[in-house]
Coordinates of C-alpha atoms and ligand atoms in Angstrom, one line a residue:
M1 CA -16.8 1.1 4.6
T2 CA -15.8 0.1 7.9
E3 CA -14.2 1.2 10.4
L4 CA -10.8 -0.6 11.4
P5 CA -10.9 -1.2 15.3
S6 CA -8.5 1.3 16.8
P7 CA -9.2 4.3 19.1
G8 CA -7.3 6.5 17.4
L9 CA -8.9 5.8 13.5
R10 CA -10.8 8.0 12.0
Q11 CA -9.6 10.6 14.4
G12 CA -8.1 14.8 13.6
E13 CA -8.5 17.0 11.2
P14 CA -11.9 16.1 8.9
S15 CA -10.9 14.6 6.0
S16 CA -12.9 17.7 4.4
R17 CA -10.8 20.8 6.5
A18 CA -6.9 19.0 5.1
A19 CA -5.5 20.5 2.7
R20 CA -4.0 17.9 1.5
R21 CA -5.3 14.6 1.4
L22 CA -3.4 11.2 0.1
L23 CA -5.5 7.8 -0.3
L24 CA -3.3 5.1 -0.9
V25 CA -5.2 1.4 -1.9
H26 CA -3.6 -1.7 -0.8
A27 CA -4.1 -4.9 -1.4
H28 CA -3.1 -6.8 1.7
P29 CA -2.5 -5.9 5.4
D30 CA 1.7 -5.1 5.5
D31 CA 1.5 -4.3 2.2
E32 CA 0.7 -0.4 3.3
S33 CA 3.6 -0.4 5.7
I34 CA 6.6 -2.1 2.9
N35 CA 5.2 -0.1 0.0
N36 CA 4.2 3.5 1.4
G37 CA 4.8 3.0 5.6
A38 CA 7.6 6.2 5.2
T39 CA 5.3 8.1 3.0
M40 CA 2.8 7.9 5.1
A41 CA 4.0 8.5 7.9
R42 CA 5.5 11.5 6.5
Y43 CA 2.1 13.1 5.3
A44 CA 0.2 12.4 8.1
A45 CA 3.2 14.1 10.7
E46 CA 3.0 17.0 7.7
G47 CA -0.8 17.4 8.8
A48 CA -1.8 15.9 5.3
H49 CA -5.4 13.6 5.2
V50 CA -3.9 9.9 5.1
T51 CA -6.5 7.4 3.8
L52 CA -5.2 3.5 3.7
V53 CA -8.0 1.6 1.9
T54 CA -7.0 -2.4 1.7
C55 CA -8.9 -4.5 0.2
T56 CA -8.6 -7.9 1.5
L57 CA -7.4 -9.2 4.7
G58 CA -4.7 -11.4 3.8
E59 CA -6.6 -14.9 5.3
R60 CA -4.9 -16.6 2.8
G61 CA -1.2 -15.8 3.3
E62 CA 1.6 -17.3 5.3
V63 CA 2.2 -17.4 9.4
I64 CA 5.2 -16.5 10.5
P65 CA 5.5 -17.2 14.4
P66 CA 5.4 -20.6 15.6
E67 CA 2.8 -19.7 18.0
L68 CA 0.3 -18.0 16.0
R69 CA 0.4 -20.9 13.2
H70 CA -3.3 -22.2 14.6
L71 CA -4.2 -19.3 12.8
T72 CA -6.1 -19.6 9.7
G73 CA -9.2 -18.5 7.7
P74 CA -11.7 -15.9 9.3
A75 CA -9.2 -16.3 12.2
L76 CA -6.1 -15.0 10.9
G77 CA -7.9 -12.2 9.1
A78 CA -8.9 -11.0 12.4
H79 CA -6.3 -10.8 14.0
R80 CA -4.2 -9.3 10.9
R81 CA -7.2 -6.4 11.1
G82 CA -5.8 -5.4 14.6
E83 CA -2.1 -6.3 12.9
L84 CA -3.2 -3.8 10.1
A85 CA -4.3 -1.2 13.1
A86 CA -1.5 -1.2 15.3
A87 CA 0.5 -0.3 12.3
V88 CA -2.0 2.5 11.1
R89 CA -1.0 3.5 14.6
E90 CA 2.9 3.6 14.2
L91 CA 2.9 5.8 11.4
G92 CA 0.2 8.3 13.1
V93 CA -2.7 7.6 10.0
G94 CA -6.3 8.3 11.8
D95 CA -8.1 6.6 8.7
A96 CA -7.7 3.5 7.5
R97 CA -11.2 1.4 6.3
L98 CA -11.4 -1.8 4.8
L99 CA -13.0 -2.3 1.1
G100 CA -16.4 -2.2 1.4
G101 CA -15.7 -3.7 4.7
A102 CA -14.4 -6.4 7.0
G103 CA -14.5 -9.7 4.9
R104 CA -16.9 -8.2 2.0
Y105 CA -13.3 -9.0 -0.6
G106 CA -11.2 -12.6 0.5
D107 CA -7.8 -13.0 0.0
S108 CA -7.3 -14.6 -3.1
G109 CA -3.8 -16.5 -2.1
M110 CA -0.5 -16.6 -4.7
M111 CA -1.6 -16.7 -8.9
G112 CA -2.1 -20.1 -10.2
I113 CA -3.8 -21.6 -6.9
P114 CA -6.8 -23.4 -7.1
D115 CA -8.0 -20.4 -4.6
N116 CA -8.2 -17.9 -7.2
G117 CA -11.6 -19.9 -8.1
D118 CA -13.7 -18.7 -5.0
P119 CA -16.6 -16.9 -5.8
G120 CA -16.3 -14.8 -2.7
C121 CA -12.3 -14.0 -3.0
F122 CA -10.9 -9.9 -4.5
W123 CA -9.7 -12.0 -7.5
Q124 CA -13.4 -13.0 -8.5
A125 CA -15.1 -9.7 -7.6
D126 CA -17.1 -7.3 -10.1
V127 CA -14.5 -4.6 -10.7
D128 CA -17.1 -1.9 -11.1
E129 CA -18.9 -2.9 -7.8
A130 CA -15.9 -3.3 -6.3
A131 CA -15.1 0.3 -7.5
S132 CA -17.9 1.6 -6.5
H133 CA -17.0 1.7 -2.8
L134 CA -14.0 3.0 -3.6
V135 CA -15.9 5.5 -5.0
E136 CA -17.3 6.7 -2.2
V137 CA -14.7 7.1 -0.3
I138 CA -12.7 9.1 -3.0
L139 CA -16.0 11.5 -2.8
E140 CA -16.5 11.6 1.0
V141 CA -12.3 12.5 1.1
R142 CA -11.6 14.1 -1.9
P143 CA -8.4 13.4 -2.7
Q144 CA -6.0 14.7 -4.7
V145 CA -3.2 12.3 -4.7
L146 CA -3.7 8.6 -4.8
V147 CA -1.1 6.0 -5.0
T148 CA -1.6 2.1 -6.4
Y149 CA 0.4 -0.4 -7.8
D150 CA 1.0 -0.9 -11.4
D151 CA -0.9 -3.1 -13.7
N152 CA 0.9 -6.3 -12.5
G153 CA -0.2 -5.5 -9.2
G154 CA 3.6 -4.6 -8.4
Y155 CA 4.6 -8.5 -8.9
G156 CA 2.0 -10.5 -10.3
H157 CA 0.2 -11.3 -6.9
P158 CA -4.1 -11.2 -7.7
D159 CA -5.1 -9.9 -5.3
H160 CA -2.4 -6.2 -6.1
I161 CA -3.4 -6.6 -9.7
Q162 CA -7.1 -6.1 -8.5
A163 CA -6.3 -3.7 -6.9
H164 CA -4.5 -1.9 -9.4
R165 CA -8.0 -2.1 -11.7
V166 CA -10.9 -0.9 -8.8
A167 CA -8.3 1.6 -8.2
M168 CA -8.2 2.7 -11.8
R169 CA -11.5 2.2 -12.2
A170 CA -13.0 4.0 -9.4
I171 CA -10.7 7.1 -10.3
D172 CA -13.0 7.3 -13.4
L173 CA -16.1 6.8 -11.7
A174 CA -15.4 9.3 -8.8
A175 CA -14.1 11.8 -12.3
E176 CA -17.7 11.2 -14.2
R177 CA -19.5 12.0 -10.4
G178 CA -17.3 15.3 -10.0
H179 CA -14.0 14.7 -8.3
R180 CA -11.0 14.7 -10.3
I181 CA -7.4 13.2 -8.5
E182 CA -4.5 15.0 -9.6
K183 CA -2.2 13.0 -9.6
V184 CA -2.1 9.3 -9.9
Y185 CA 1.5 7.1 -8.7
W186 CA 1.9 3.3 -8.5
N187 CA 4.7 1.9 -6.1
R188 CA 8.2 1.4 -7.7
V189 CA 11.6 1.0 -6.9
P190 CA 14.3 1.9 -9.4
R191 CA 17.0 -1.4 -10.3
A192 CA 19.7 0.1 -9.9
V193 CA 18.7 1.1 -6.1
A194 CA 17.8 -2.2 -5.6
V195 CA 20.5 -3.7 -7.0
A196 CA 22.7 -2.3 -4.7
A197 CA 20.9 -2.4 -1.4
F198 CA 21.2 -6.4 -2.3
A199 CA 24.6 -6.4 -2.7
R200 CA 25.2 -5.2 0.5
L201 CA 22.1 -7.7 2.1
K202 CA 24.6 -10.3 0.3
D203 CA 27.6 -9.0 2.5
E204 CA 25.7 -8.7 5.6
L205 CA 23.7 -12.0 5.2
P206 CA 25.7 -14.1 7.6
A207 CA 24.4 -11.8 10.5
L208 CA 21.3 -11.4 9.7
P209 CA 18.3 -13.4 11.2
F210 CA 17.3 -14.5 8.3
G211 CA 18.1 -18.2 5.8
E212 CA 18.8 -16.4 2.8
S213 CA 19.0 -13.1 0.5
A214 CA 15.2 -12.3 -1.9
A215 CA 16.6 -12.0 -5.7
V216 CA 15.9 -8.3 -7.0
D217 CA 13.0 -9.3 -8.6
E218 CA 10.7 -10.3 -5.8
V219 CA 10.6 -6.7 -5.3
P220 CA 7.3 -5.2 -6.2
G221 CA 7.2 -2.1 -8.6
V222 CA 11.1 -2.8 -9.5
V223 CA 11.7 -0.5 -12.6
D224 CA 14.6 0.6 -15.1
D225 CA 15.2 3.9 -13.3
Q226 CA 14.1 6.2 -16.2
R227 CA 10.7 5.7 -15.6
I228 CA 10.8 7.6 -11.2
T229 CA 9.4 10.6 -11.3
T230 CA 9.8 11.3 -7.4
V231 CA 11.0 10.5 -4.8
I232 CA 10.2 10.5 -1.3
D233 CA 13.7 10.6 1.4
G234 CA 11.6 9.2 4.8
T235 CA 14.5 9.0 6.5
A236 CA 13.4 11.1 9.1
Y237 CA 10.3 8.5 9.6
A238 CA 12.7 5.3 9.0
A239 CA 12.2 4.2 12.5
A240 CA 7.7 4.4 12.2
K241 CA 8.2 2.6 9.2
A242 CA 10.2 -0.6 11.0
A243 CA 8.1 0.1 13.5
A244 CA 4.5 -0.1 11.5
M245 CA 6.2 -3.3 9.3
R246 CA 6.6 -5.3 12.9
A247 CA 3.2 -4.8 14.0
H248 CA 2.7 -7.4 11.1
A249 CA 4.2 -10.0 12.9
T250 CA 2.2 -12.3 10.9
Q251 CA 3.7 -11.6 8.0
V252 CA 7.2 -10.0 8.8
A253 CA 10.2 -10.6 10.2
V254 CA 12.0 -7.2 10.5
A255 CA 15.5 -6.9 11.0
E256 CA 16.9 -2.9 10.1
P257 CA 17.3 -2.0 7.5
Y258 CA 16.0 -5.6 6.3
F259 CA 13.1 -7.6 6.6
A260 CA 11.8 -11.1 5.1
L261 CA 8.4 -11.8 4.7
S262 CA 7.6 -15.7 5.4
N263 CA 9.5 -17.5 3.2
D264 CA 12.6 -16.0 5.2
R265 CA 13.8 -14.5 2.3
A266 CA 15.6 -11.4 3.2
Q267 CA 14.7 -7.5 1.0
P268 CA 15.8 -4.3 1.7
L269 CA 13.8 -2.1 4.0
F270 CA 13.7 1.0 2.1
T271 CA 13.3 4.3 3.9
T272 CA 13.4 6.4 0.8
E273 CA 10.6 5.3 -0.7
Y274 CA 10.0 5.8 -4.9
Y275 CA 7.1 6.3 -7.5
E276 CA 6.0 6.7 -10.7
L277 CA 3.5 9.8 -11.7
V278 CA 1.2 8.0 -14.1
R279 CA -1.6 10.6 -14.6
G280 CA -1.2 14.4 -14.0
E281 CA 1.9 16.9 -14.0
V282 CA 4.6 15.7 -13.5
Q283 CA 7.1 18.6 -11.6
V284 CA 10.6 18.7 -12.3
G285 CA 12.3 16.1 -9.9
E286 CA 9.8 15.8 -7.3
S287 CA 10.3 15.9 -3.6
D288 CA 6.4 15.8 -3.0
L289 CA 4.1 14.2 -4.4
F290 CA 1.2 16.9 -3.9
A291 CA 4.1 18.8 -5.8
G292 CA 1.4 21.4 -8.6
V293 CA -1.6 20.6 -6.8
G294 CA -3.9 23.4 -5.9
M295 CA -4.8 23.0 -2.1
D296 CA -8.8 24.2 -2.0
A297 CA -8.8 23.1 2.2
G298 CA -11.6 20.8 0.4
T299 CA -13.7 22.9 -0.9
G300 CA -12.7 22.6 -5.0
E301 CA -14.2 20.8 -7.4
G302 CA -16.7 17.7 -6.6
S303 CA -17.5 19.8 -3.7
Ligands
ZN401 ZN1 -0.1 -8.2 -0.7

């Protein structure tokens, strides 16, 4: 594991001492802030140990600012590594890592392009081999809670699908080696919330600095409302989430409470974040990812 270049990283409470430990597994820089920025900021502020593992550096994505469009490949990856470090600083998160170290897995690009076949890309990685790097993080940090994407990666991007596969495999491999993660969540957005937010967006679009509205199904993880088990009200951390998203300037343009990716299609910026518990015992009306979790101060099973 390689640390991101930031003086703020890996400081603060040692992971083995914080009572609550949350691990998030993401595909590219920006995914953490867009999906979980408010959640990460909240738990970090509350003293939980928040660990982010990002699987690629997003070096095949598009670049928004014209003055940075010369950046491609490894140069773009290096730039996005810096953006990621700035984003996690905004969220107050001190433990951000790249799966297998910087550059271990390349961005695979959108589904269906020839880059998907590059032997160095994450989509081509052996799941067990990639999971072995994540297992080492799990055994070190011993998180009680893990957050990642559903089996379609939220919206079908190869790196997101692979992040899901690697995370779910690592959970099983870590359990075999003595650390069982108590609760596993997938990122979600309830369809009714998305539909209502896009209705507001449509009204406000003429005043926004974006070309057009995205569609509801472009939002990763949209599902029927009844699948949502857990709601994290991140209203108090809205500013931190927006600042973290702005830190990803090559990928994200923010005009609160909306944002757009490089396609210039506006989406709602959700400060309440939603989850579906897929492993572990759900509590009724969960508003805390750690609800029902035993607090072991880092000395519980697996240690
Ligand atoms: Zn992504």
